[in-house]
XYZ file of C-alpha atoms in Angstrom:
737
model
C 119.690 64.614 91.684
C 118.872 63.249 88.470
C 118.229 59.461 88.419
C 121.237 58.744 85.829
C 123.339 59.258 88.752
C 121.758 57.228 91.011
C 122.232 54.208 87.150
C 125.652 55.448 87.167
C 126.968 55.313 90.769
C 125.003 51.688 91.180
C 127.164 50.274 87.756
C 129.983 51.758 90.023
C 129.566 49.414 92.495
C 129.573 46.933 90.347
C 132.347 47.508 88.455
C 135.045 48.673 91.130
C 135.716 45.650 92.364
C 135.789 43.659 89.575
C 138.669 46.128 88.962
C 140.483 46.391 91.816
C 139.910 42.016 92.806
C 141.303 41.646 88.743
C 143.580 44.460 89.438
C 145.442 42.604 92.313
C 145.043 39.416 90.932
C 146.517 40.694 87.179
C 149.516 42.452 89.649
C 150.648 38.606 91.402
C 150.227 36.569 88.378
C 153.076 39.950 86.667
C 155.302 38.569 90.062
C 154.437 35.144 89.846
C 156.422 35.808 85.910
C 159.464 38.077 86.892
C 160.041 35.198 89.871
C 160.215 32.352 87.499
C 162.206 34.222 85.733
C 164.334 35.993 87.772
C 164.893 31.921 89.333
C 165.805 31.290 86.208
C 168.042 33.220 86.018
C 170.012 32.110 88.883
C 170.311 28.598 88.420
C 171.788 30.235 84.864
C 174.113 31.398 86.378
C 174.986 28.198 88.917
C 174.942 25.467 86.190
C 177.873 27.936 83.749
C 179.467 28.496 87.892
C 180.002 25.137 87.857
C 181.338 24.097 84.230
C 184.153 26.938 84.562
C 185.353 25.765 88.796
C 185.047 21.972 86.364
C 187.749 23.860 83.684
C 189.871 24.793 86.391
C 189.280 21.730 88.854
C 190.504 20.391 84.931
C 193.437 22.253 85.423
C 193.973 21.915 88.561
C 194.280 17.501 88.378
C 196.322 17.740 85.907
C 199.054 19.889 87.348
C 198.986 18.001 90.396
C 199.545 15.478 88.213
C 202.736 16.665 86.407
C 204.216 17.867 90.511
C 204.244 14.523 91.459
C 205.977 13.624 88.054
C 208.532 10.980 88.813
C 210.265 13.167 85.719
C 211.094 16.649 88.420
C 212.450 13.990 90.506
C 215.436 13.469 88.476
C 215.604 15.917 87.209
C 214.952 15.227 83.377
C 213.901 18.340 82.523
C 213.350 17.954 78.898
C 211.084 14.673 79.847
C 209.305 16.724 82.232
C 209.287 19.276 79.503
C 206.734 16.320 76.639
C 205.144 15.296 79.786
C 203.340 18.887 80.500
C 202.907 19.708 76.436
C 200.898 16.606 77.017
C 198.300 18.160 79.150
C 198.314 21.407 76.855
C 194.500 20.661 75.575
C 194.535 23.740 72.823
C 197.546 27.246 70.790
C 196.143 29.268 73.855
C 196.821 27.072 76.684
C 201.009 26.697 77.963
C 202.607 24.681 81.380
C 205.638 26.307 82.346
C 208.225 25.681 85.286
C 209.045 27.620 87.917
C 211.488 28.041 91.338
C 211.109 29.886 94.010
C 212.334 33.360 92.449
C 209.554 32.727 89.826
C 212.366 32.440 87.630
C 210.905 29.766 84.852
C 213.232 26.496 84.076
C 211.049 25.859 81.132
C 208.146 26.935 79.111
C 206.003 24.920 76.859
C 204.773 27.909 74.942
C 208.451 27.886 73.661
C 210.989 25.473 72.327
C 212.716 22.802 74.958
C 215.977 24.374 74.283
C 214.364 27.874 74.388
C 215.349 28.016 77.700
C 213.241 30.931 78.950
C 214.349 33.294 81.446
C 211.797 35.690 82.377
C 210.596 35.386 85.379
C 206.801 34.480 86.622
C 204.666 37.543 88.759
C 206.522 36.949 92.739
C 203.093 37.080 94.818
C 201.732 34.126 92.771
C 204.801 32.254 93.449
C 205.671 33.439 97.112
C 202.068 32.996 97.509
C 201.686 29.188 96.073
C 204.756 27.929 98.673
C 204.223 29.967 101.532
C 200.220 28.028 101.577
C 201.395 24.732 100.179
C 197.846 25.657 98.187
C 196.408 25.763 94.275
C 195.905 29.674 93.010
C 193.992 30.544 90.300
C 195.260 34.301 89.315
C 193.775 37.175 87.890
C 194.215 38.888 84.109
C 197.903 39.580 84.028
C 200.138 40.388 80.380
C 202.347 36.486 80.459
C 205.976 37.648 80.780
C 206.737 35.253 77.724
C 204.477 35.877 75.200
C 203.294 39.281 76.068
C 199.793 38.025 75.809
C 196.695 38.396 78.809
C 196.034 35.427 80.043
C 194.989 34.026 83.177
C 197.090 31.504 85.447
C 197.033 28.314 87.214
C 199.283 27.938 90.213
C 199.939 25.032 91.800
C 202.923 23.337 93.716
C 204.885 20.925 93.230
C 206.283 18.233 95.897
C 209.776 19.144 97.058
C 212.585 17.945 94.646
C 215.853 18.291 97.415
C 216.157 21.745 98.609
C 214.889 23.266 95.607
C 211.378 24.520 95.599
C 208.982 24.722 92.693
C 205.968 25.723 91.403
C 204.173 24.670 87.594
C 202.238 27.166 86.252
C 198.974 26.753 83.273
C 198.447 29.769 81.496
C 195.602 30.338 79.295
C 194.945 33.459 76.920
C 192.001 34.356 77.073
C 191.274 33.838 73.509
C 191.396 30.448 74.431
C 187.637 31.530 76.270
C 186.596 33.546 73.165
C 183.980 30.832 72.309
C 183.172 30.101 76.133
C 179.673 31.685 74.649
C 179.249 29.701 71.707
C 178.430 26.339 73.833
C 175.512 27.616 76.155
C 171.669 27.304 75.275
C 170.573 30.607 76.748
C 168.918 33.262 74.957
C 170.410 35.452 71.833
C 169.819 38.702 74.192
C 171.329 37.105 77.127
C 174.891 37.725 78.583
C 177.110 35.378 80.551
C 180.733 37.057 81.805
C 183.635 35.471 83.299
C 185.783 38.625 86.028
C 188.076 37.811 87.642
C 189.140 39.151 91.349
C 190.334 42.441 90.224
C 187.014 43.101 88.294
C 189.031 42.468 85.157
C 186.507 40.417 81.955
C 187.837 36.880 81.843
C 185.729 36.648 79.607
C 181.819 37.361 77.417
C 179.459 35.720 75.561
C 178.867 38.764 73.414
C 182.003 41.286 71.752
C 184.426 39.569 73.669
C 186.569 41.281 71.411
C 186.211 45.256 72.706
C 185.156 43.536 76.118
C 187.547 40.896 77.014
C 191.731 42.487 79.303
C 188.982 45.846 80.292
C 187.804 46.446 83.550
C 183.440 44.624 83.819
C 181.298 47.361 85.758
C 181.747 48.850 88.785
C 179.333 48.125 89.908
C 178.947 44.434 90.085
C 182.496 44.811 91.327
C 181.814 46.162 93.767
C 178.564 43.989 94.436
C 180.607 41.027 94.017
C 183.522 41.659 96.474
C 180.603 41.794 99.255
C 178.389 39.083 98.478
C 178.832 35.945 97.104
C 176.254 35.673 95.232
C 172.584 37.804 94.396
C 171.138 39.958 91.971
C 170.680 43.173 90.642
C 169.838 45.775 88.195
C 172.020 47.781 86.430
C 172.355 48.302 82.355
C 175.556 46.484 81.188
C 178.908 47.251 79.028
C 176.090 47.825 75.882
C 174.372 50.085 78.064
C 171.178 47.887 78.086
C 169.347 47.610 81.173
C 169.738 44.433 82.139
C 168.435 42.070 85.634
C 172.610 40.956 86.042
C 172.445 37.282 88.837
C 176.264 36.387 89.554
C 177.839 34.065 91.967
C 182.015 34.616 93.124
C 183.710 31.345 92.984
C 184.862 29.421 95.607
C 187.542 27.472 93.728
C 188.965 30.340 91.747
C 187.784 34.223 93.642
C 186.106 34.472 90.023
C 182.870 36.000 89.642
C 180.008 35.047 87.293
C 177.532 36.794 85.962
C 174.683 36.149 83.549
C 172.440 39.817 82.110
C 169.419 38.943 81.023
C 167.235 42.568 79.479
C 164.774 43.555 82.436
C 162.680 43.666 79.226
C 162.284 40.256 78.098
C 162.328 39.293 81.596
C 159.284 42.723 82.788
C 157.770 41.667 79.411
C 155.310 38.161 79.604
C 153.316 41.331 82.874
C 153.984 44.311 80.730
C 151.929 42.094 77.787
C 148.556 41.132 80.804
C 148.709 43.916 83.006
C 147.614 45.849 78.944
C 144.936 43.529 78.438
C 143.813 44.119 81.734
C 143.235 47.648 81.359
C 142.258 47.445 77.582
C 139.495 44.790 79.358
C 138.510 47.035 81.986
C 138.624 50.169 78.648
C 136.035 47.666 76.843
C 134.119 47.610 80.332
C 133.429 50.965 81.405
C 132.764 52.275 77.727
C 129.633 49.166 78.125
C 128.699 50.213 81.331
C 128.258 53.894 79.801
C 126.154 52.960 76.641
C 123.848 50.520 79.319
C 122.740 53.278 82.125
C 122.289 55.425 79.624
C 120.234 52.842 77.658
C 118.441 52.278 81.584
C 118.273 55.036 82.183
C 116.381 56.329 79.282
C 113.144 53.465 79.945
C 113.708 53.852 83.831
C 112.931 57.816 83.067
C 109.483 56.632 80.474
C 108.603 53.727 82.847
C 108.299 56.568 85.219
C 106.819 58.836 82.787
C 104.569 56.715 82.333
C 104.057 56.003 85.947
C 103.740 59.920 85.874
C 99.780 59.533 83.540
C 98.282 56.923 84.740
C 98.681 58.805 88.189
C 97.130 62.158 86.617
C 95.099 59.413 84.485
C 93.639 57.677 88.382
C 93.288 62.034 89.172
C 90.902 62.977 86.413
C 89.338 59.706 86.768
C 90.656 58.072 83.447
C 90.547 54.393 83.721
C 94.217 51.993 84.306
C 96.279 52.496 81.036
C 98.436 48.919 82.048
C 102.404 48.964 81.767
C 104.494 46.222 80.863
C 107.174 49.115 81.512
C 107.484 48.617 84.933
C 107.953 44.717 84.769
C 110.539 45.209 82.151
C 112.800 48.062 84.300
C 111.965 45.304 86.842
C 113.747 41.835 84.397
C 116.358 44.629 82.825
C 117.547 45.388 87.040
C 117.548 41.464 87.205
C 119.947 40.710 84.525
C 122.391 43.505 85.575
C 122.230 41.800 88.660
C 122.853 38.473 86.971
C 125.480 39.824 84.471
C 127.884 41.166 87.693
C 127.072 38.566 89.429
C 128.795 36.655 86.768
C 131.341 38.869 86.625
C 132.285 38.771 90.411
C 132.820 35.023 89.666
C 134.536 35.061 86.970
C 136.796 37.262 88.559
C 136.800 34.516 92.038
C 137.378 31.394 89.196
C 140.533 33.907 87.940
C 141.916 34.184 91.399
C 141.906 30.757 92.698
C 143.180 30.472 88.647
C 146.467 32.594 89.828
C 146.491 30.789 93.295
C 146.377 27.475 91.430
C 149.335 27.672 89.116
C 151.660 29.758 91.698
C 150.717 26.659 94.119
C 151.394 24.322 91.017
C 154.680 26.399 90.016
C 155.893 25.539 94.350
C 155.191 21.844 93.962
C 157.752 22.222 90.482
C 160.137 23.570 92.220
C 160.300 21.214 94.994
C 159.453 18.888 92.392
C 163.242 20.095 90.164
C 165.544 20.330 93.888
C 164.680 17.027 95.523
C 165.228 14.866 91.879
C 168.517 17.789 91.693
C 169.834 16.676 95.417
C 169.007 12.778 94.324
C 171.574 13.694 90.888
C 173.580 14.470 93.053
C 173.754 12.293 95.175
C 173.814 9.380 93.343
C 176.780 10.861 91.549
C 178.684 10.772 94.707
C 177.852 7.462 95.464
C 179.145 6.446 91.554
C 182.047 8.313 91.550
C 182.905 6.369 94.918
C 181.844 2.488 93.715
C 184.085 3.664 90.484
C 187.326 4.941 93.258
C 186.616 1.661 94.555
C 186.471 -0.098 91.291
C 189.587 1.599 90.208
C 191.254 1.076 93.127
C 191.346 -2.774 93.231
C 192.547 -3.969 89.950
C 195.331 -1.152 90.648
C 196.797 -2.360 93.771
C 196.848 -6.540 92.311
C 198.906 -4.601 89.298
C 200.858 -2.442 91.822
C 201.700 -6.293 93.723
C 202.157 -8.099 90.587
C 204.016 -5.750 89.711
C 206.551 -5.213 92.581
C 206.986 -8.579 93.215
C 207.983 -8.926 89.860
C 210.305 -5.901 89.997
C 211.866 -7.674 92.752
C 213.606 -10.531 90.720
C 212.617 -13.296 93.541
C 209.776 -14.608 90.885
C 210.582 -15.169 86.956
C 210.527 -18.173 83.988
C 207.127 -20.898 85.523
C 206.920 -19.276 89.196
C 206.652 -15.694 87.689
C 203.520 -16.933 85.850
C 200.320 -15.980 88.590
C 201.676 -12.584 88.976
C 201.280 -11.569 84.550
C 197.959 -14.371 85.554
C 197.329 -11.468 88.202
C 198.616 -8.853 85.703
C 196.301 -10.061 82.328
C 193.955 -10.585 84.912
C 192.951 -7.381 86.390
C 193.658 -5.560 83.155
C 191.188 -6.841 81.626
C 188.254 -6.285 84.618
C 190.354 -2.696 84.085
C 188.966 -3.085 80.121
C 185.751 -4.062 81.400
C 184.760 -1.147 84.033
C 186.078 1.125 80.717
C 183.694 -0.289 78.091
C 180.488 -0.516 80.349
C 181.346 3.124 80.699
C 182.484 4.176 77.058
C 178.642 2.088 76.353
C 176.333 3.464 78.848
C 177.902 6.680 77.440
C 176.320 6.094 74.413
C 173.763 4.808 74.474
C 172.667 7.819 76.487
C 173.954 9.903 73.859
C 172.250 7.318 70.629
C 175.087 6.866 69.067
C 175.411 3.229 69.529
C 174.115 2.117 66.302
C 173.742 -1.907 66.239
C 174.640 -3.734 62.414
C 171.754 -6.354 62.146
C 171.982 -9.507 60.819
C 170.866 -13.079 61.111
C 172.831 -14.564 63.605
C 172.335 -17.809 65.448
C 171.606 -17.706 69.070
C 172.662 -20.597 70.141
C 176.606 -20.000 68.387
C 176.777 -16.893 70.364
C 176.002 -19.024 73.595
C 178.561 -20.801 72.995
C 180.714 -18.688 71.849
C 180.248 -16.376 75.729
C 180.298 -19.842 77.235
C 183.108 -20.680 75.079
C 185.264 -17.514 76.711
C 184.303 -18.165 80.058
C 185.753 -21.268 80.229
C 188.944 -19.611 79.279
C 188.770 -16.905 81.812
C 188.602 -20.140 83.992
C 185.388 -17.335 85.035
C 183.032 -21.228 85.420
C 185.820 -23.429 87.596
C 183.289 -24.710 90.823
C 179.729 -23.820 88.570
C 177.957 -26.686 86.843
C 176.114 -25.206 83.914
C 172.922 -27.233 82.183
C 172.732 -25.781 78.870
C 169.103 -26.598 76.486
C 170.174 -24.811 73.676
C 168.949 -25.196 69.839
C 169.984 -23.068 66.107
C 167.318 -20.679 66.135
C 167.964 -17.096 64.039
C 167.166 -13.910 65.060
C 167.452 -9.961 63.759
C 170.189 -8.790 65.710
C 173.909 -7.677 66.524
C 176.232 -10.513 67.475
C 179.160 -8.557 69.548
C 175.479 -6.580 71.664
C 174.424 -9.978 72.154
C 177.202 -11.665 73.144
C 177.283 -8.563 75.778
C 174.086 -9.107 76.795
C 174.583 -13.646 77.465
C 177.935 -12.208 78.914
C 176.430 -10.298 81.244
C 173.613 -12.500 82.002
C 175.996 -15.132 82.861
C 178.330 -13.805 84.469
C 176.433 -11.783 87.517
C 174.426 -15.863 87.519
C 178.088 -16.584 88.800
C 179.191 -13.800 90.502
C 175.676 -14.759 92.505
C 175.910 -18.161 93.497
C 178.332 -20.809 95.471
C 180.692 -22.634 94.616
C 179.058 -25.604 94.083
C 175.422 -24.522 92.980
C 173.819 -25.438 89.068
C 173.342 -22.693 87.416
C 171.276 -23.218 83.365
C 170.519 -21.068 80.095
C 167.731 -22.692 78.301
C 165.898 -21.032 75.205
C 162.482 -22.025 72.982
C 160.668 -20.119 69.971
C 156.644 -19.404 71.718
C 154.451 -17.606 69.499
C 157.523 -15.994 66.147
C 160.080 -15.097 69.511
C 162.785 -16.988 70.933
C 162.845 -16.780 74.883
C 165.816 -16.920 76.253
C 166.256 -18.185 80.302
C 169.579 -18.008 82.819
C 168.479 -19.473 85.835
C 170.699 -19.121 88.910
C 170.425 -19.946 92.734
C 172.758 -18.047 94.245
C 171.145 -14.584 96.526
C 168.732 -13.924 94.967
C 166.428 -10.638 95.086
C 164.065 -8.930 96.983
C 161.146 -7.073 95.157
C 162.584 -3.388 96.506
C 165.662 -4.211 94.822
C 164.142 -6.411 91.358
C 161.596 -3.121 90.722
C 164.864 -0.906 89.876
C 167.631 -3.771 89.238
C 167.996 -1.890 85.860
C 168.150 1.420 86.462
C 171.456 2.280 86.087
C 174.313 2.289 89.434
C 171.726 0.040 91.276
C 173.541 -2.710 93.579
C 172.551 -5.630 95.204
C 174.091 -7.732 97.997
C 177.682 -8.712 97.474
C 179.147 -11.346 96.227
C 178.685 -14.403 98.051
C 182.350 -16.061 95.802
C 184.265 -12.768 96.573
C 183.801 -11.218 92.904
C 184.128 -7.483 92.134
C 180.793 -6.294 92.686
C 180.970 -3.786 89.642
C 179.138 -0.853 89.665
C 176.232 -1.181 88.606
C 176.303 -0.155 85.028
C 176.058 -4.080 83.442
C 172.078 -4.843 83.739
C 170.960 -1.391 83.032
C 173.310 -2.111 79.574
C 171.294 -5.413 79.554
C 168.262 -4.273 79.095
C 168.970 -0.832 76.425
C 170.477 -2.867 74.101
C 168.055 -5.932 74.061
C 165.132 -3.122 74.186
C 167.133 -1.666 70.962
C 167.169 -5.408 69.111
C 162.927 -4.287 69.697
C 163.204 -7.078 72.650
C 162.046 -7.173 76.200
C 163.800 -8.598 79.622
C 162.469 -9.060 82.709
C 163.605 -10.484 86.532
C 161.268 -12.913 88.865
C 162.764 -14.139 92.124
C 161.319 -16.228 94.394
C 163.690 -13.291 97.260
C 166.355 -14.142 99.048
C 168.456 -16.493 98.463
C 166.009 -18.546 96.146
C 167.525 -17.131 93.143
C 167.134 -15.459 90.388
C 165.721 -15.884 86.868
C 166.480 -13.644 84.172
C 163.493 -13.870 81.142
C 164.687 -12.407 77.669
C 161.840 -12.706 74.504
C 163.029 -11.302 70.466
C 161.749 -12.537 67.128
C 162.893 -14.769 65.343
C 163.870 -14.458 61.601
C 164.655 -17.872 59.087
C 167.587 -18.866 58.902
C 170.265 -17.822 56.300
C 170.598 -20.007 52.733
C 174.056 -21.369 53.668
C 176.748 -19.356 51.308
C 179.472 -21.139 50.949
C 181.396 -18.631 49.945
C 181.062 -16.018 53.353
C 183.492 -19.002 55.223
C 186.222 -16.311 56.217
C 188.354 -19.741 56.435
C 187.971 -19.372 52.917
C 189.784 -15.364 52.717
C 192.550 -16.447 54.937
C 196.033 -14.425 53.020
C 199.026 -16.002 53.691
C 200.536 -13.988 57.138
C 202.334 -11.063 55.488
C 205.186 -9.821 56.925
C 206.011 -6.977 57.583
C 204.212 -3.874 59.460
C 204.705 0.028 60.829
C 203.052 0.460 64.493
C 203.066 4.080 64.234
C 202.515 5.609 68.729
C 204.214 8.271 70.985
C 203.802 6.962 74.209
C 207.247 4.480 74.104
C 206.159 1.537 76.758
C 203.105 1.139 74.921
C 204.811 1.780 71.264
C 208.263 -1.296 72.926
C 205.032 -3.671 74.290
C 202.883 -3.809 71.090
C 206.113 -4.238 69.289
C 207.828 -6.969 70.641
C 204.712 -8.995 70.734
C 203.980 -8.006 66.970
C 207.497 -9.711 66.701
C 206.860 -12.861 68.338
C 204.191 -13.408 66.265
C 205.734 -13.494 63.798
C 206.098 -10.601 62.059
C 208.499 -7.793 61.179
C 207.604 -4.199 62.588
C 208.584 -0.764 62.405
C 208.461 1.509 65.175
C 207.288 5.191 64.256
C 207.133 7.526 67.260
C 204.957 10.343 65.301
C 203.596 11.803 61.585
C 206.964 12.695 60.515
C 208.744 9.248 60.754
C 205.580 7.330 59.392
C 205.500 8.697 56.152
C 209.058 8.522 56.342
C 209.120 4.937 57.438
C 205.781 3.725 54.678
C 207.895 5.632 51.347
C 211.577 3.280 52.573
C 209.467 0.270 53.265
C 205.698 -0.038 51.795
C 204.821 -2.295 54.626
C 201.597 -4.175 53.875
C 199.984 -3.066 57.488
C 199.567 -0.141 59.229
C 198.726 0.660 62.432
C 198.433 3.829 63.688
C 198.248 5.443 66.714
C 195.324 9.189 65.610
C 196.616 11.107 68.675
C 200.078 12.377 68.008
C 202.154 15.154 68.805
C 202.496 16.683 65.211
C 199.980 15.869 63.821
C 196.301 13.763 63.974
C 196.166 10.712 62.661
C 193.771 11.830 59.943
C 196.313 14.121 58.444
C 198.753 10.345 58.270
C 196.214 9.619 56.275
C 194.646 12.256 53.940
C 199.015 12.030 53.167
C 198.938 8.733 52.302
C 195.245 8.289 50.148
C 195.827 11.111 48.424
C 198.367 9.524 46.183
C 197.429 5.805 45.722
C 200.549 4.850 44.263
C 202.464 6.304 47.759
C 200.351 3.202 49.821
C 196.458 2.004 50.033
C 196.549 -0.631 52.002
C 195.459 -1.889 55.640
C 195.367 1.381 58.289
C 194.075 0.272 61.792
C 193.044 3.228 63.756
C 193.593 3.148 67.405
C 192.287 6.270 69.691
C 191.177 6.147 73.742
C 188.497 8.328 73.478
C 185.917 7.946 71.053
C 185.273 4.537 68.107
C 184.834 6.026 65.338
C 182.339 5.424 63.759
C 181.466 8.377 66.383
C 183.144 10.221 62.921
C 181.573 11.172 59.816
C 185.253 12.174 58.560
C 187.646 9.823 59.551
C 184.924 6.888 57.998
C 186.078 8.435 54.288
C 189.837 8.255 55.137
C 189.656 4.800 54.412
C 190.758 2.721 58.098
C 190.366 -0.578 57.249
C 189.281 -0.999 61.528
C 189.604 0.265 64.293
C 190.846 -0.721 68.113
C 189.654 1.544 72.363
C 192.615 2.254 73.883
C 193.396 -0.225 75.921
C 194.294 -2.941 73.394
C 193.649 -5.991 73.787
C 197.163 -7.633 72.251
C 195.054 -11.408 71.193
C 192.654 -8.611 69.875
C 194.932 -6.644 67.910
C 196.648 -9.916 66.987
C 193.923 -11.193 65.350
C 192.768 -8.114 63.931
C 195.941 -7.933 62.276
C 195.164 -11.412 60.641
C 191.590 -10.612 59.925
C 192.557 -7.135 58.045
C 195.286 -8.697 56.315
C 193.367 -11.309 54.871
C 190.829 -9.374 53.469
C 188.240 -9.134 56.423
C 188.232 -6.531 58.371
């Protein structure tokens, strides 16, 4: 054999193990990347399934409330119709009341007087009445509307000898924008399939496929397994990986499809790069083998020449070729060693990456479990916090309705209702504030504020609520100005002092002091109460963290007050810390803010100079009969002449007829929104250009740019504090919103 063959064998012996080991490493990376992508597909399916179950559960909760309606028990179907119509969120949803034989008593898809005669699918009604459990239907054609829809059926309380079922129908058009709410790659397809295999919703080409059969392979797989993964072509013919999950609540199957080429793309690219590198390495090895062969042959030829010279008695011809070959061989071996080391390092890196991914997955799973536990704990606390004041209100109302308490004897029970109502409003305000802080929607109205004046306002409110009774307050404060939102600063002070009162025994002292150090005001609230452990101090500013039960029997709260305090302080550029000597050694909260110079006095800014004569006429627009009646009577007792309206049309007519001095307007009206009413009034300056106070239970007016442009003078959030409503009316009529 020729020497070039042995050189080639040597090169192959060095290169082939590198190729095999590298191919193994690339394959491991490809499998890991594919597994990660498919795990993400499963997680997306679980997330979408939770969203669908949440919507179904919301409908079940609303239907359950309707099934227990007192209007149904009394046979007041017209009032029940109004109540049922209120839960319809869009034009593509409606509510029907069905008898046991499937006959419709009423249907919000038509007017109450229309008296629907069509029947619902009897098997749905029969099943619900037999099991007394809610039922989510498959896709069917509505007998009244003639549209494809799905429905949620719920049994009601038995009314005499009559059995009813209340149902909420959802036209498939209701789900047409389903996929737009999900932040997914454009090529991914999300679909919801009912128990019969029909598509309820689809994120792509919904107009062509919704209401039709899904892929038979998906339907068959979902019938046998609650969840799984398969590779199948979509309805468009795209080869895809499809992960699915069958909902226990609805029986529907939620599927997410990702094109197979996208899942396999990263691994394919890695393989292509590796193959290209291997080809380059082989080409280089061939060139090197040929070169080394020529050098080795030349060295052997030189050795032959030396041997011939020695045989002929010639002198030894010294040649360095043999040394060069050895050096070249050593260099080749060294290069091979470097290649093997590189492969080993690549393998170790791949192992490290795999372990890192496994650890990240474990941490994500643990975090999800902790979040789920925190959610369950929060819901339990929220239920507890809401039940206590509601029980007190219900008991006080029951006593008053029995008629045994009147006049002065009824005042304590009315105080109970008022006090517990304020507690409910406080809970809702804290929840809304926490939600706005998380969403970044709180905007501070900052200007120079006297911190001592804010403290005085807070203390006056606590005195009025009789929360300071039995405690000694030591106040050391002077006029110190900061750049802040006074409402939010008072909220901070109220939470800190309220906490000190809650966790301090009767007869103890609570100290509040402030001092300026290096252009910083240091505010301290110190109590002699239950104190904190070091573990509690480390987490006390986190949401939903609670300490030991209050010592004075006060309600413990939901653990979000101090979290709000920290966020509000930091929004003002300040800091807050907590210190305690341990359990039963009291607690000190310390806030720091930057000071600003006191503003120059401006007598014209004094609100007392802006108070005008009290107006004589108001228009109060509210569709809830009870709320409207109470607030109208309260305003009349305050000296106003009040006209009431229940919807937008009545409001526009009342403005034309009476020209009120101010309007209190609910945003959520049955015939048109409050925005539409204001738009109609403002479109003609001669029609009405007076102050308008907005009422809403959904969001702050400042969160809606369109609403701000319409020209509302002020904004109140439901439930409304009657005193706050009176103050707001006086303010807008005086020209100060």
